[in-house]
Short mmCIF file of C-alpha atoms and ligand atoms in Angstrom, two decimals:
data_model
loop_
_atom_site.label_atom_id
_atom_site.label_comp_id
_atom_site.label_asym_id
_atom_site.label_seq_id
_atom_site.Cartn_x
_atom_site.Cartn_y
_atom_site.Cartn_z
CA MET A 1 121.70 124.54 95.57
CA LYS A 2 124.77 122.92 97.35
CA LYS A 3 123.80 119.94 99.60
CA ILE A 4 121.26 117.49 99.08
CA GLY A 5 120.05 114.17 100.64
CA VAL A 6 119.19 111.39 98.77
CA LEU A 7 116.33 107.94 100.96
CA THR A 8 114.43 105.53 100.38
CA SER A 9 111.34 104.47 101.30
CA GLY A 10 107.92 102.15 102.03
CA GLY A 11 108.08 98.63 99.87
CA ASP A 12 112.05 98.51 98.59
CA ALA A 13 112.30 97.29 94.84
CA PRO A 14 115.19 95.94 92.47
CA GLY A 15 117.07 98.92 90.85
CA MET A 16 116.26 101.25 94.72
CA ASN A 17 121.03 100.81 95.09
CA ALA A 18 120.90 101.25 90.50
CA ALA A 19 118.63 105.14 91.27
CA ILE A 20 120.71 105.92 94.39
CA ARG A 21 124.18 105.23 93.00
CA ALA A 22 122.79 107.56 89.99
CA VAL A 23 121.56 110.08 92.28
CA VAL A 24 125.00 110.27 94.12
CA ARG A 25 127.01 110.80 91.06
CA LYS A 26 124.98 112.32 89.42
CA ALA A 27 125.40 114.88 92.58
CA ILE A 28 129.09 114.74 92.86
CA TYR A 29 129.84 114.94 89.13
CA HIS A 30 127.80 118.29 89.61
CA ASP A 31 129.97 119.18 92.32
CA LEU A 32 126.81 118.76 95.01
CA LYS A 33 127.36 118.02 98.42
CA ILE A 34 124.86 114.75 98.42
CA TYR A 35 123.90 112.86 102.23
CA GLY A 36 122.29 109.68 102.79
CA ILE A 37 119.87 109.16 105.28
CA ARG A 38 119.44 105.69 106.29
CA TYR A 39 115.85 103.87 107.37
CA GLY A 40 113.53 106.88 104.62
CA TYR A 41 111.85 109.11 106.93
CA GLN A 42 112.54 107.29 110.71
CA GLY A 43 115.88 107.96 109.24
CA LEU A 44 115.79 111.66 109.07
CA ILE A 45 114.17 112.32 112.60
CA ASP A 46 116.82 110.29 114.17
CA GLY A 47 119.48 112.31 112.10
CA ASN A 48 121.08 108.62 110.66
CA ILE A 49 122.63 110.63 107.95
CA THR A 50 126.16 110.06 106.91
CA GLU A 51 127.79 112.05 104.10
CA MET A 52 128.16 109.84 100.97
CA GLU A 53 131.72 109.63 98.56
CA LEU A 54 131.65 108.17 95.15
CA GLY A 55 132.61 105.27 96.64
CA SER A 56 129.93 105.07 99.00
CA VAL A 57 127.79 103.22 95.82
CA GLY A 58 130.15 100.81 94.08
CA ASP A 59 129.37 98.14 93.18
CA ILE A 60 125.85 98.16 93.98
CA ILE A 61 124.27 99.11 90.37
CA GLN A 62 123.62 95.06 89.68
CA ARG A 63 122.39 93.94 93.71
CA GLY A 64 118.55 94.64 95.54
CA GLY A 65 117.14 95.32 97.68
CA THR A 66 118.20 99.09 99.44
CA VAL A 67 121.76 100.06 101.19
CA LEU A 68 119.89 102.89 102.37
CA TYR A 69 116.94 100.40 104.11
CA SER A 70 113.59 101.27 103.37
CA ALA A 71 111.45 101.74 106.42
CA ARG A 72 107.46 102.60 107.49
CA CYS A 73 107.22 105.71 109.69
CA GLU A 74 103.30 106.14 111.11
CA GLU A 75 104.75 109.35 112.80
CA PHE A 76 106.24 111.64 109.62
CA LYS A 77 102.54 111.16 108.38
CA THR A 78 102.58 114.56 111.57
CA GLU A 79 103.00 117.92 111.57
CA GLU A 80 105.33 116.49 114.48
CA GLY A 81 107.51 114.50 112.79
CA GLN A 82 107.67 116.47 109.90
CA ARG A 83 108.84 118.86 112.58
CA LYS A 84 110.88 116.83 113.45
CA GLY A 85 112.48 115.47 109.73
CA ILE A 86 112.99 119.38 109.19
CA GLU A 87 115.34 120.24 112.56
CA GLN A 88 117.84 117.59 110.50
CA LEU A 89 117.99 118.77 107.60
CA LYS A 90 118.88 122.42 109.26
CA LYS A 91 121.41 120.95 110.97
CA HIS A 92 123.53 119.41 108.62
CA GLY A 93 123.21 122.19 105.55
CA ILE A 94 120.30 120.01 103.65
CA GLU A 95 118.56 122.24 101.19
CA GLY A 96 117.58 119.50 99.00
CA LEU A 97 115.81 115.89 99.10
CA ILE A 98 115.41 112.98 96.17
CA VAL A 99 113.19 110.52 97.74
CA ILE A 100 113.31 106.80 96.41
CA GLY A 101 109.50 104.24 96.35
CA GLY A 102 106.24 104.60 96.17
CA ASP A 103 102.65 107.18 97.08
CA GLY A 104 103.12 107.31 99.76
CA SER A 105 106.73 108.10 99.96
CA PHE A 106 106.32 111.14 97.84
CA ARG A 107 102.94 112.83 100.19
CA GLY A 108 106.15 112.93 102.49
CA ALA A 109 107.64 114.33 99.52
CA GLU A 110 104.89 116.29 99.20
CA LYS A 111 104.39 117.36 102.71
CA LEU A 112 108.59 118.62 103.21
CA THR A 113 107.82 120.97 99.83
CA GLU A 114 104.86 122.39 101.53
CA LYS A 115 107.24 123.45 103.90
CA GLY A 116 110.25 124.72 102.57
CA TYR A 117 112.17 121.38 101.45
CA PRO A 118 112.13 120.53 97.51
CA CYS A 119 111.83 117.48 97.29
CA ILE A 120 112.38 114.83 94.27
CA GLY A 121 110.15 112.08 93.84
CA VAL A 122 111.93 108.56 91.99
CA PRO A 123 109.04 106.25 91.38
CA GLY A 124 110.69 102.91 92.61
CA THR A 125 107.72 100.39 93.17
CA ILE A 126 107.39 95.97 91.41
CA ASP A 127 103.69 97.46 91.75
CA ASN A 128 104.10 99.81 88.42
CA ASP A 129 101.45 101.18 89.54
CA ILE A 130 102.77 105.14 89.78
CA PRO A 131 100.91 107.08 87.93
CA GLY A 132 103.05 109.67 85.72
CA THR A 133 105.54 107.07 84.66
CA ASP A 134 104.74 103.73 82.07
CA PHE A 135 106.96 101.94 84.53
CA THR A 136 108.16 101.55 88.09
CA ILE A 137 111.64 100.88 89.50
CA GLY A 138 111.29 97.26 90.23
CA PHE A 139 108.98 96.27 88.18
CA ASP A 140 111.09 94.59 85.02
CA THR A 141 112.27 92.41 87.81
CA ALA A 142 109.82 91.51 89.78
CA LEU A 143 108.28 90.42 86.69
CA ASN A 144 111.43 88.20 85.45
CA THR A 145 111.23 86.42 88.56
CA VAL A 146 107.50 85.84 88.29
CA ILE A 147 107.68 84.57 84.73
CA GLN A 148 111.15 82.11 85.80
CA ALA A 149 108.72 80.83 89.06
CA ILE A 150 106.27 79.60 86.36
CA ASP A 151 108.31 78.65 83.83
CA LYS A 152 108.55 75.87 86.26
CA ILE A 153 105.92 75.23 87.68
CA ARG A 154 104.68 74.73 84.28
CA ASP A 155 107.34 72.07 84.05
CA THR A 156 105.55 70.33 86.46
CA ALA A 157 101.94 70.86 86.02
CA THR A 158 103.00 68.92 82.30
CA SER A 159 105.00 66.09 84.63
CA HIS A 160 101.14 65.34 86.27
CA GLU A 161 98.80 67.03 83.94
CA ARG A 162 97.65 70.06 87.35
CA THR A 163 96.26 72.89 86.76
CA TYR A 164 98.05 75.93 88.92
CA VAL A 165 97.09 79.36 90.54
CA VAL A 166 100.07 81.08 91.23
CA GLU A 167 98.89 83.61 93.27
CA VAL A 168 101.71 87.13 92.64
CA MET A 169 101.93 90.82 94.14
CA GLY A 170 99.70 93.27 93.48
CA ARG A 171 96.83 94.68 96.00
CA HIS A 172 95.47 97.16 93.71
CA ALA A 173 97.56 96.60 90.22
CA GLY A 174 97.21 93.80 88.46
CA ASP A 175 100.65 95.15 86.47
CA ILE A 176 102.43 92.34 87.29
CA ALA A 177 99.69 89.81 86.59
CA LEU A 178 98.25 90.88 83.44
CA TRP A 179 102.23 91.21 82.04
CA ALA A 180 103.82 88.00 83.86
CA GLY A 181 100.55 86.33 82.01
CA LEU A 182 100.76 87.96 78.93
CA ALA A 183 104.16 86.92 78.89
CA ASP A 184 103.70 82.91 80.70
CA GLY A 185 100.50 82.29 78.11
CA ALA A 186 99.12 81.78 80.93
CA GLU A 187 94.79 80.06 80.49
CA SER A 188 93.44 82.92 82.93
CA ILE A 189 95.22 85.96 84.67
CA LEU A 190 92.84 87.37 86.98
CA ILE A 191 93.46 91.42 88.68
CA PRO A 192 91.96 93.72 90.92
CA GLU A 193 90.80 96.11 88.01
CA GLN A 194 88.53 93.32 85.84
CA PRO A 195 85.29 91.89 87.15
CA ASP A 196 86.69 88.22 88.65
CA ASN A 197 84.82 85.75 85.86
CA PHE A 198 85.34 82.42 87.70
CA TYR A 199 82.91 80.27 85.39
CA GLU A 200 84.78 81.67 82.15
CA VAL A 201 88.19 79.86 83.70
CA ILE A 202 85.89 77.51 83.98
CA GLU A 203 85.06 76.96 80.65
CA LYS A 204 88.33 77.50 79.20
CA LEU A 205 90.03 74.80 82.01
CA LYS A 206 87.60 72.88 80.53
CA ARG A 207 88.10 73.01 77.04
CA GLY A 208 91.06 72.78 77.55
CA HIS A 209 91.78 69.34 78.65
CA GLU A 210 88.84 68.74 76.04
CA ARG A 211 91.53 69.30 73.45
CA GLY A 212 94.06 67.06 75.08
CA LYS A 213 96.22 70.23 77.59
CA LYS A 214 98.52 68.80 79.95
CA HIS A 215 98.46 71.43 82.54
CA SER A 216 97.17 75.31 83.01
CA ILE A 217 98.34 78.39 84.45
CA ILE A 218 95.64 80.79 85.70
CA ILE A 219 97.76 83.49 87.51
CA LEU A 220 95.86 85.45 90.39
CA ALA A 221 97.05 88.85 91.74
CA GLU A 222 97.26 89.21 95.67
CA GLY A 223 94.08 91.56 95.72
CA VAL A 224 91.46 89.69 94.17
CA GLY A 225 91.47 87.56 96.43
CA ASN A 226 92.99 84.15 97.97
CA ALA A 227 94.71 82.32 96.22
CA VAL A 228 93.97 78.79 97.59
CA GLU A 229 90.18 79.34 98.15
CA TYR A 230 90.52 79.40 94.81
CA GLY A 231 92.01 76.68 93.62
CA LYS A 232 89.69 74.45 95.63
CA ARG A 233 87.04 76.13 94.36
CA ILE A 234 88.38 75.25 91.02
CA LYS A 235 89.07 71.84 92.59
CA GLU A 236 85.52 71.27 93.99
CA GLU A 237 83.72 72.84 89.75
CA ALA A 238 85.77 71.22 87.64
CA GLN A 239 87.68 68.06 89.40
CA PHE A 240 91.07 69.51 88.12
CA GLU A 241 93.69 68.67 90.06
CA THR A 242 94.86 72.24 91.63
CA ARG A 243 97.98 72.75 92.85
CA VAL A 244 97.95 76.86 93.94
CA THR A 245 101.71 78.54 94.62
CA VAL A 246 102.16 81.64 96.33
CA LEU A 247 105.49 83.44 95.16
CA GLY A 248 105.56 86.05 97.96
CA HIS A 249 108.56 88.49 98.66
CA THR A 250 110.94 86.39 95.93
CA GLN A 251 109.26 89.28 93.73
CA ARG A 252 110.73 91.69 95.85
CA GLY A 253 114.18 90.57 95.64
CA GLY A 254 117.25 89.63 92.97
CA SER A 255 119.39 91.48 91.08
CA PRO A 256 117.77 94.80 88.49
CA THR A 257 117.04 93.43 84.94
CA ALA A 258 119.41 95.89 82.96
CA ALA A 259 115.86 97.04 81.75
CA ASP A 260 115.50 98.85 85.64
CA ARG A 261 119.56 99.50 86.08
CA VAL A 262 119.06 101.50 82.67
CA LEU A 263 115.50 103.25 84.15
CA ALA A 264 116.95 104.10 87.68
CA SER A 265 120.16 105.07 86.48
CA ARG A 266 117.91 108.26 83.90
CA LEU A 267 115.15 108.56 86.33
CA GLY A 268 117.74 109.20 89.35
CA ALA A 269 120.34 111.36 87.78
CA ARG A 270 117.46 113.46 85.87
CA ALA A 271 116.08 113.79 89.53
CA VAL A 272 119.39 115.67 90.77
CA ASP A 273 119.18 117.60 87.26
CA LEU A 274 115.87 118.66 88.95
CA ILE A 275 116.51 119.75 91.86
CA LEU A 276 118.99 122.01 90.02
CA GLU A 277 117.10 123.44 87.99
CA GLY A 278 115.16 125.12 91.50
CA LYS A 279 112.14 121.98 90.93
CA ALA A 280 109.59 120.80 94.26
CA GLY A 281 107.39 119.01 94.45
CA ARG A 282 108.05 116.74 91.21
CA MET A 283 108.13 112.88 90.21
CA VAL A 284 110.22 111.95 87.61
CA GLY A 285 108.93 109.55 85.67
CA ILE A 286 109.21 107.84 81.60
CA GLN A 287 106.83 108.11 79.57
CA ASN A 288 106.47 106.42 75.38
CA ASN A 289 110.40 106.25 76.10
CA VAL A 290 111.66 110.01 76.90
CA LEU A 291 112.15 111.22 80.32
CA VAL A 292 109.10 113.09 81.72
CA ASP A 293 108.59 115.00 85.01
CA HIS A 294 104.28 116.19 86.47
CA VAL A 295 103.53 117.99 89.61
CA ILE A 296 103.28 114.89 93.02
CA SER A 297 99.93 116.28 93.62
CA GLU A 298 98.80 116.31 90.11
CA ALA A 299 100.33 112.45 89.18
CA LEU A 300 98.92 110.74 91.96
CA ALA A 301 95.53 112.42 91.82
CA GLN A 302 94.86 110.96 88.33
CA GLU A 303 93.74 107.21 88.95
CA HIS A 304 97.07 104.47 87.69
CA LYS A 305 95.93 102.56 84.08
CA ILE A 306 96.47 99.00 82.94
CA ASP A 307 96.39 98.58 80.03
CA LEU A 308 93.28 96.39 79.16
CA ASP A 309 94.34 95.99 74.99
CA MET A 310 96.98 94.34 76.85
CA TYR A 311 94.56 92.42 78.97
CA LYS A 312 91.69 91.51 76.18
CA LEU A 313 95.18 90.31 73.69
CA SER A 314 96.23 87.33 76.68
CA ASN A 315 92.80 86.78 76.38
CA GLU A 316 92.74 86.06 72.73
CA LEU A 317 95.84 84.13 72.89
CA SER A 318 94.12 81.73 75.94
CA ILE A 319 91.64 80.93 74.14
P1 LIG B 401 105.36 103.56 99.44
O1 LIG B 401 106.09 103.99 99.30
O2 LIG B 401 105.44 102.22 99.50
O3 LIG B 401 104.52 104.16 98.58
P2 LIG B 401 103.91 103.67 102.44
O4 LIG B 401 102.61 103.95 100.99
O5 LIG B 401 104.14 102.83 103.29
O6 LIG B 401 104.92 102.89 101.05
O7 LIG B 401 104.75 104.98 102.99
C1 LIG B 401 106.16 105.72 102.32
C2 LIG B 401 106.12 106.25 103.40
O8 LIG B 401 105.68 106.97 103.58
C3 LIG B 401 105.24 105.66 105.14
O9 LIG B 401 105.05 105.24 106.28
C4 LIG B 401 105.36 107.11 105.85
O10 LIG B 401 106.82 107.74 106.78
C5 LIG B 401 105.31 108.60 105.07
N1 LIG B 401 104.12 108.69 104.02
C6 LIG B 401 103.29 108.14 103.65
N2 LIG B 401 102.11 109.06 103.03
C7 LIG B 401 102.31 109.73 103.58
C8 LIG B 401 101.73 111.59 104.40
N3 LIG B 401 100.62 111.88 103.80
N4 LIG B 401 102.07 112.10 104.39
C9 LIG B 401 103.68 112.60 104.78
N5 LIG B 401 104.56 110.75 105.25
C10 LIG B 401 103.86 110.20 104.73
#
């Protein structure tokens, strides 16, 4: 293999740049030519492809977002879209591809692999919802963004003796809510993996109030429901002054934490090694602090599991 490509696809995540840097530098270290494909699979179809040098990835390890930009591309889900992408790969002589993104992006990588273009997936998403890895690139940064915000909310919540409902990202996975809740000592954590326990939440709020607590923080993952509605229900049921904050896309940005930069560097470099070893249709990951790789289809057939022991612990610590 002499020429490989790299793209970022789907939802962006802090640390994607550190992963791109690792892929580019590791490829050049192995005397490969490395091409950057902008705007994910859309850019692949459009031929938005340029060769990258050592300097192309200078001064990006600390930046959020992705210098290769990202996109969603419905056309690539079709045979015709994939054929167009392959034509571009042929035109540039690119023999293998590293795809940094979430599970949707990995499905695209699988399709290309089936059609004879070896791909390796690098898990980049703030949601931490990809099976086959304990952590995804961007999760730690998003988590730190959330806890910094909640620390600030806590100050004002105390001054005014208020209950706050804070909505964080996570349509299907409650990892951000769970970890942020434990890290921030939230009174209640609402995640899609657990049944709604509204009356327990209310009971806990009342108990806290009777003990003289000045504030309460409830963290709600977006997949559970609407935070504004939830805040209204609390106010109606318990008559507590309730405010709602939706953290939204702040969670997607910002300079990646050290943990995300290190993870991205390790996973990006490992992906290049795998492609050089002739592996294809696999994703890299980290499990028990050891780098691993799995067949994409086998990994994605598993269900992402949240750590329910942590959920139990957060309840025990916030009695
Ligand atoms: P993420 O990678 O963050 O999960 P998406 O699910 O939006 O984000 O997927 C990103 C892109 O990956 C899609 O816009 C599409 O181009 C490509 N993709 C997703 N699913 C498939 C599929 N089944 N076949 C081919 N390409 C796909």
